[in-house]
Amino acid sequence: MVRDAEDTRRRLLEAAATEFAERGIAGARVDRIAAAAMANKALIYSYFGNKEDLFDAVFHALVVDTVEDVPIDPDDLPGYAARLFDRIQQQPYALRLALWYSLERGSATMPAAVVAADEQKVAAIAAAQRAGRISDRFPPGELLALVTGLSVLGSPDLALTHTAGPDGLAARRRTVVESVRILTAKDTT
């Protein structure tokens, strides 16, 4: 029974991620999520409470998975940007979920998991800057925002250029990596 409940919960989270990525919180329908997960709609309320709580569970899982799968390396921020870029290509729904979160909830209500992850990343960047391993021309929080923003802008959904195919994707990735390299390079003058 526990195994079936865990499997059902996983299917509901996967179906909800797809539904929320396509339609946001307001546009998502619990009926569609239950049907896509091949589960009873009542289980959503039993496991998660309501649609907003289900969105929070999906978003929390996304944040935790991303932090674990794409750890920051303040001594190699270009590499971190490349891994983040790759993650966005592998899971394009993740960017859509983040955008929906921002649109429907606002950045002032970020989940504790996001705040904690960002604080850890900023602290790691600050330590690398204090040790002189990377440039300190930008405050650590702003540098993190720049690195993350560049990685996200390479996404096919937000790409500023419309170069298609693997060559276009590789060119965007190189641009992201080189841009972060320039941003973090120690000033040699």
PDB file of C-alpha atoms in Angstrom:
ATOM      1  CA  MET A   1       0.000   0.000   0.000  1.00  0.00           C
ATOM      2  CA  VAL A   2       2.822   2.452   0.858  1.00  0.00           C
ATOM      3  CA  ARG A   3       4.490   1.739  -2.473  1.00  0.00           C
ATOM      4  CA  ASP A   4       1.262   2.464  -4.369  1.00  0.00           C
ATOM      5  CA  ALA A   5       0.771   5.709  -2.433  1.00  0.00           C
ATOM      6  CA  GLU A   6       4.323   6.825  -3.216  1.00  0.00           C
ATOM      7  CA  ASP A   7       3.875   5.970  -6.895  1.00  0.00           C
ATOM      8  CA  THR A   8       0.550   7.824  -7.020  1.00  0.00           C
ATOM      9  CA  ARG A   9       2.075  10.847  -5.308  1.00  0.00           C
ATOM     10  CA  ARG A  10       4.967  10.836  -7.826  1.00  0.00           C
ATOM     11  CA  ARG A  11       2.557  10.596 -10.780  1.00  0.00           C
ATOM     12  CA  LEU A  12       0.483  13.453  -9.376  1.00  0.00           C
ATOM     13  CA  LEU A  13       3.582  15.646  -8.978  1.00  0.00           C
ATOM     14  CA  GLU A  14       4.715  14.880 -12.542  1.00  0.00           C
ATOM     15  CA  ALA A  15       1.283  15.550 -14.006  1.00  0.00           C
ATOM     16  CA  ALA A  16       0.966  18.729 -11.940  1.00  0.00           C
ATOM     17  CA  ALA A  17       4.382  19.970 -13.111  1.00  0.00           C
ATOM     18  CA  THR A  18       3.237  19.637 -16.718  1.00  0.00           C
ATOM     19  CA  GLU A  19      -0.158  21.250 -16.071  1.00  0.00           C
ATOM     20  CA  PHE A  20       1.275  24.160 -14.069  1.00  0.00           C
ATOM     21  CA  ALA A  21       4.070  24.752 -16.587  1.00  0.00           C
ATOM     22  CA  GLU A  22       1.524  25.013 -19.395  1.00  0.00           C
ATOM     23  CA  ARG A  23      -1.198  26.985 -17.629  1.00  0.00           C
ATOM     24  CA  GLY A  24       0.080  28.475 -14.375  1.00  0.00           C
ATOM     25  CA  ILE A  25      -1.681  28.149 -11.054  1.00  0.00           C
ATOM     26  CA  ALA A  26      -4.855  29.981 -12.052  1.00  0.00           C
ATOM     27  CA  GLY A  27      -5.254  28.119 -15.343  1.00  0.00           C
ATOM     28  CA  ALA A  28      -4.406  24.653 -14.052  1.00  0.00           C
ATOM     29  CA  ARG A  29      -7.257  22.252 -13.409  1.00  0.00           C
ATOM     30  CA  VAL A  30      -7.212  19.548 -10.753  1.00  0.00           C
ATOM     31  CA  ASP A  31      -9.368  17.333 -13.014  1.00  0.00           C
ATOM     32  CA  ARG A  32      -6.719  17.395 -15.766  1.00  0.00           C
ATOM     33  CA  ILE A  33      -3.926  16.690 -13.277  1.00  0.00           C
ATOM     34  CA  ALA A  34      -5.788  13.697 -11.824  1.00  0.00           C
ATOM     35  CA  ALA A  35      -6.614  12.342 -15.289  1.00  0.00           C
ATOM     36  CA  ALA A  36      -3.007  12.710 -16.507  1.00  0.00           C
ATOM     37  CA  ALA A  37      -1.755  10.965 -13.358  1.00  0.00           C
ATOM     38  CA  MET A  38      -4.414   8.243 -13.685  1.00  0.00           C
ATOM     39  CA  ALA A  39      -5.446   8.982 -10.116  1.00  0.00           C
ATOM     40  CA  ASN A  40      -8.545   9.956  -8.220  1.00  0.00           C
ATOM     41  CA  LYS A  41      -8.966  13.716  -7.869  1.00  0.00           C
ATOM     42  CA  ALA A  42      -9.642  13.304  -4.141  1.00  0.00           C
ATOM     43  CA  LEU A  43      -6.079  12.059  -3.694  1.00  0.00           C
ATOM     44  CA  ILE A  44      -4.751  15.486  -4.667  1.00  0.00           C
ATOM     45  CA  TYR A  45      -6.618  17.015  -1.752  1.00  0.00           C
ATOM     46  CA  SER A  46      -5.640  14.143   0.527  1.00  0.00           C
ATOM     47  CA  TYR A  47      -1.913  14.322  -0.305  1.00  0.00           C
ATOM     48  CA  PHE A  48      -1.455  18.040  -0.920  1.00  0.00           C
ATOM     49  CA  GLY A  49      -4.376  19.990   0.516  1.00  0.00           C
ATOM     50  CA  ASN A  50      -5.375  22.158  -2.429  1.00  0.00           C
ATOM     51  CA  LYS A  51      -4.196  23.265  -5.865  1.00  0.00           C
ATOM     52  CA  GLU A  52      -1.943  26.014  -4.480  1.00  0.00           C
ATOM     53  CA  ASP A  53      -0.309  23.589  -2.050  1.00  0.00           C
ATOM     54  CA  LEU A  54       0.206  21.149  -4.921  1.00  0.00           C
ATOM     55  CA  PHE A  55       1.939  23.890  -6.912  1.00  0.00           C
ATOM     56  CA  ASP A  56       4.135  24.625  -3.886  1.00  0.00           C
ATOM     57  CA  ALA A  57       5.066  20.933  -3.631  1.00  0.00           C
ATOM     58  CA  VAL A  58       5.969  20.836  -7.337  1.00  0.00           C
ATOM     59  CA  PHE A  59       8.005  24.036  -7.072  1.00  0.00           C
ATOM     60  CA  HIS A  60       9.775  22.900  -3.904  1.00  0.00           C
ATOM     61  CA  ALA A  61      10.742  19.586  -5.530  1.00  0.00           C
ATOM     62  CA  LEU A  62      12.050  21.471  -8.563  1.00  0.00           C
ATOM     63  CA  VAL A  63      14.200  23.772  -6.421  1.00  0.00           C
ATOM     64  CA  VAL A  64      15.588  20.950  -4.303  1.00  0.00           C
ATOM     65  CA  ASP A  65      16.365  18.808  -7.356  1.00  0.00           C
ATOM     66  CA  THR A  66      18.081  21.685  -9.138  1.00  0.00           C
ATOM     67  CA  VAL A  67      20.218  22.621  -6.125  1.00  0.00           C
ATOM     68  CA  GLU A  68      21.268  18.974  -5.713  1.00  0.00           C
ATOM     69  CA  ASP A  69      21.838  18.308  -9.433  1.00  0.00           C
ATOM     70  CA  VAL A  70      23.517  21.634 -10.244  1.00  0.00           C
ATOM     71  CA  PRO A  71      25.656  22.581  -7.248  1.00  0.00           C
ATOM     72  CA  ILE A  72      27.405  25.916  -7.392  1.00  0.00           C
ATOM     73  CA  ASP A  73      31.177  26.028  -7.687  1.00  0.00           C
ATOM     74  CA  PRO A  74      32.225  29.620  -6.968  1.00  0.00           C
ATOM     75  CA  ASP A  75      35.687  28.877  -8.365  1.00  0.00           C
ATOM     76  CA  ASP A  76      34.135  27.850 -11.676  1.00  0.00           C
ATOM     77  CA  LEU A  77      31.099  30.053 -12.219  1.00  0.00           C
ATOM     78  CA  PRO A  78      31.349  29.634 -16.029  1.00  0.00           C
ATOM     79  CA  GLY A  79      31.055  25.865 -15.494  1.00  0.00           C
ATOM     80  CA  TYR A  80      28.150  26.392 -13.108  1.00  0.00           C
ATOM     81  CA  ALA A  81      26.437  28.569 -15.719  1.00  0.00           C
ATOM     82  CA  ALA A  82      26.991  25.852 -18.341  1.00  0.00           C
ATOM     83  CA  ARG A  83      25.495  23.165 -16.076  1.00  0.00           C
ATOM     84  CA  LEU A  84      22.536  25.408 -15.277  1.00  0.00           C
ATOM     85  CA  PHE A  85      22.064  26.143 -18.988  1.00  0.00           C
ATOM     86  CA  ASP A  86      22.123  22.391 -19.684  1.00  0.00           C
ATOM     87  CA  ARG A  87      19.604  21.739 -16.911  1.00  0.00           C
ATOM     88  CA  ILE A  88      17.222  24.280 -18.425  1.00  0.00           C
ATOM     89  CA  GLN A  89      17.529  22.547 -21.805  1.00  0.00           C
ATOM     90  CA  GLN A  90      16.800  19.155 -20.214  1.00  0.00           C
ATOM     91  CA  GLN A  91      13.842  20.439 -18.189  1.00  0.00           C
ATOM     92  CA  PRO A  92      12.270  23.371 -20.020  1.00  0.00           C
ATOM     93  CA  TYR A  93       9.153  23.099 -17.858  1.00  0.00           C
ATOM     94  CA  ALA A  94      11.271  24.176 -14.860  1.00  0.00           C
ATOM     95  CA  LEU A  95      11.791  27.657 -16.275  1.00  0.00           C
ATOM     96  CA  ARG A  96       8.090  27.950 -17.042  1.00  0.00           C
ATOM     97  CA  LEU A  97       7.226  26.951 -13.460  1.00  0.00           C
ATOM     98  CA  ALA A  98       9.615  29.576 -12.110  1.00  0.00           C
ATOM     99  CA  LEU A  99       8.098  32.222 -14.376  1.00  0.00           C
ATOM    100  CA  TRP A 100       4.565  31.271 -13.348  1.00  0.00           C
ATOM    101  CA  TYR A 101       5.624  31.406  -9.708  1.00  0.00           C
ATOM    102  CA  SER A 102       6.999  34.895 -10.200  1.00  0.00           C
ATOM    103  CA  LEU A 103       3.941  36.073 -12.114  1.00  0.00           C
ATOM    104  CA  GLU A 104       1.324  34.625  -9.789  1.00  0.00           C
ATOM    105  CA  ARG A 105       3.043  34.830  -6.437  1.00  0.00           C
ATOM    106  CA  GLY A 106       5.650  37.531  -6.847  1.00  0.00           C
ATOM    107  CA  SER A 107       9.277  37.443  -5.810  1.00  0.00           C
ATOM    108  CA  ALA A 108       8.503  38.737  -2.297  1.00  0.00           C
ATOM    109  CA  THR A 109       7.031  35.363  -1.320  1.00  0.00           C
ATOM    110  CA  MET A 110       9.838  33.054  -2.404  1.00  0.00           C
ATOM    111  CA  PRO A 111       9.764  29.644  -0.722  1.00  0.00           C
ATOM    112  CA  ALA A 112      12.214  28.966   2.089  1.00  0.00           C
ATOM    113  CA  ALA A 113      14.032  26.415  -0.099  1.00  0.00           C
ATOM    114  CA  VAL A 114      14.773  29.090  -2.720  1.00  0.00           C
ATOM    115  CA  VAL A 115      15.868  31.637  -0.128  1.00  0.00           C
ATOM    116  CA  ALA A 116      18.153  29.109   1.587  1.00  0.00           C
ATOM    117  CA  ALA A 117      19.681  27.965  -1.703  1.00  0.00           C
ATOM    118  CA  ASP A 118      20.313  31.555  -2.806  1.00  0.00           C
ATOM    119  CA  GLU A 119      21.841  32.484   0.550  1.00  0.00           C
ATOM    120  CA  GLN A 120      24.222  29.514   0.318  1.00  0.00           C
ATOM    121  CA  LYS A 121      25.226  30.450  -3.238  1.00  0.00           C
ATOM    122  CA  VAL A 122      25.767  34.115  -2.336  1.00  0.00           C
ATOM    123  CA  ALA A 123      27.879  33.112   0.672  1.00  0.00           C
ATOM    124  CA  ALA A 124      30.027  30.822  -1.502  1.00  0.00           C
ATOM    125  CA  ILE A 125      30.558  33.586  -4.065  1.00  0.00           C
ATOM    126  CA  ALA A 126      31.371  36.104  -1.325  1.00  0.00           C
ATOM    127  CA  ALA A 127      33.964  33.726   0.163  1.00  0.00           C
ATOM    128  CA  ALA A 128      35.590  33.227  -3.255  1.00  0.00           C
ATOM    129  CA  GLN A 129      35.663  36.998  -3.763  1.00  0.00           C
ATOM    130  CA  ARG A 130      37.215  37.624  -0.327  1.00  0.00           C
ATOM    131  CA  ALA A 131      39.856  34.991  -1.064  1.00  0.00           C
ATOM    132  CA  GLY A 132      40.646  36.742  -4.343  1.00  0.00           C
ATOM    133  CA  ARG A 133      39.738  33.760  -6.508  1.00  0.00           C
ATOM    134  CA  ILE A 134      37.121  35.639  -8.547  1.00  0.00           C
ATOM    135  CA  SER A 135      36.481  39.273  -9.331  1.00  0.00           C
ATOM    136  CA  ASP A 136      34.720  41.413  -6.770  1.00  0.00           C
ATOM    137  CA  ARG A 137      33.610  44.088  -9.252  1.00  0.00           C
ATOM    138  CA  PHE A 138      29.993  43.019  -8.592  1.00  0.00           C
ATOM    139  CA  PRO A 139      28.465  42.312  -5.173  1.00  0.00           C
ATOM    140  CA  PRO A 140      27.970  38.543  -4.658  1.00  0.00           C
ATOM    141  CA  GLY A 141      24.169  38.663  -4.880  1.00  0.00           C
ATOM    142  CA  GLU A 142      24.283  40.683  -8.085  1.00  0.00           C
ATOM    143  CA  LEU A 143      26.878  38.340  -9.559  1.00  0.00           C
ATOM    144  CA  LEU A 144      24.653  35.352  -8.795  1.00  0.00           C
ATOM    145  CA  ALA A 145      21.717  37.137 -10.463  1.00  0.00           C
ATOM    146  CA  LEU A 146      23.857  37.842 -13.545  1.00  0.00           C
ATOM    147  CA  VAL A 147      25.106  34.256 -13.814  1.00  0.00           C
ATOM    148  CA  THR A 148      21.616  32.825 -13.348  1.00  0.00           C
ATOM    149  CA  GLY A 149      20.076  35.348 -15.722  1.00  0.00           C
ATOM    150  CA  LEU A 150      22.571  34.596 -18.468  1.00  0.00           C
ATOM    151  CA  SER A 151      21.963  30.863 -18.083  1.00  0.00           C
ATOM    152  CA  VAL A 152      18.201  31.347 -18.284  1.00  0.00           C
ATOM    153  CA  LEU A 153      18.374  33.691 -21.276  1.00  0.00           C
ATOM    154  CA  GLY A 154      19.944  30.869 -23.242  1.00  0.00           C
ATOM    155  CA  SER A 155      16.713  28.931 -22.899  1.00  0.00           C
ATOM    156  CA  PRO A 156      14.869  28.243 -26.159  1.00  0.00           C
ATOM    157  CA  ASP A 157      11.785  29.878 -24.620  1.00  0.00           C
ATOM    158  CA  LEU A 158      13.687  33.110 -23.943  1.00  0.00           C
ATOM    159  CA  ALA A 159      16.533  32.996 -26.446  1.00  0.00           C
ATOM    160  CA  LEU A 160      17.234  36.411 -27.858  1.00  0.00           C
ATOM    161  CA  THR A 161      18.293  34.883 -31.158  1.00  0.00           C
ATOM    162  CA  HIS A 162      16.305  32.419 -33.162  1.00  0.00           C
ATOM    163  CA  THR A 163      19.185  30.222 -34.250  1.00  0.00           C
ATOM    164  CA  ALA A 164      17.687  26.753 -34.455  1.00  0.00           C
ATOM    165  CA  GLY A 165      19.123  23.317 -34.030  1.00  0.00           C
ATOM    166  CA  PRO A 166      22.107  21.957 -32.159  1.00  0.00           C
ATOM    167  CA  ASP A 167      24.488  24.537 -33.645  1.00  0.00           C
ATOM    168  CA  GLY A 168      22.360  27.416 -32.375  1.00  0.00           C
ATOM    169  CA  LEU A 169      22.063  25.831 -28.949  1.00  0.00           C
ATOM    170  CA  ALA A 170      25.831  25.240 -28.776  1.00  0.00           C
ATOM    171  CA  ALA A 171      26.461  28.859 -29.791  1.00  0.00           C
ATOM    172  CA  ARG A 172      24.129  30.158 -27.053  1.00  0.00           C
ATOM    173  CA  ARG A 173      25.833  27.914 -24.496  1.00  0.00           C
ATOM    174  CA  ARG A 174      29.285  29.210 -25.517  1.00  0.00           C
ATOM    175  CA  THR A 175      28.017  32.780 -25.223  1.00  0.00           C
ATOM    176  CA  VAL A 176      26.680  32.124 -21.716  1.00  0.00           C
ATOM    177  CA  VAL A 177      29.941  30.506 -20.574  1.00  0.00           C
ATOM    178  CA  GLU A 178      32.176  33.191 -22.079  1.00  0.00           C
ATOM    179  CA  SER A 179      30.005  35.985 -20.666  1.00  0.00           C
ATOM    180  CA  VAL A 180      30.266  34.542 -17.164  1.00  0.00           C
ATOM    181  CA  ARG A 181      34.005  34.042 -17.643  1.00  0.00           C
ATOM    182  CA  ILE A 182      34.346  37.756 -18.443  1.00  0.00           C
ATOM    183  CA  LEU A 183      32.155  38.755 -15.487  1.00  0.00           C
ATOM    184  CA  THR A 184      34.184  36.714 -13.016  1.00  0.00           C
ATOM    185  CA  ALA A 185      37.703  37.210 -14.371  1.00  0.00           C
ATOM    186  CA  LYS A 186      40.116  38.821 -11.969  1.00  0.00           C
ATOM    187  CA  ASP A 187      41.033  42.349 -12.987  1.00  0.00           C
ATOM    188  CA  THR A 188      44.653  42.171 -14.109  1.00  0.00           C
ATOM    189  CA  THR A 189      45.230  45.886 -14.606  1.00  0.00           C
TER     190      THR A 189
END
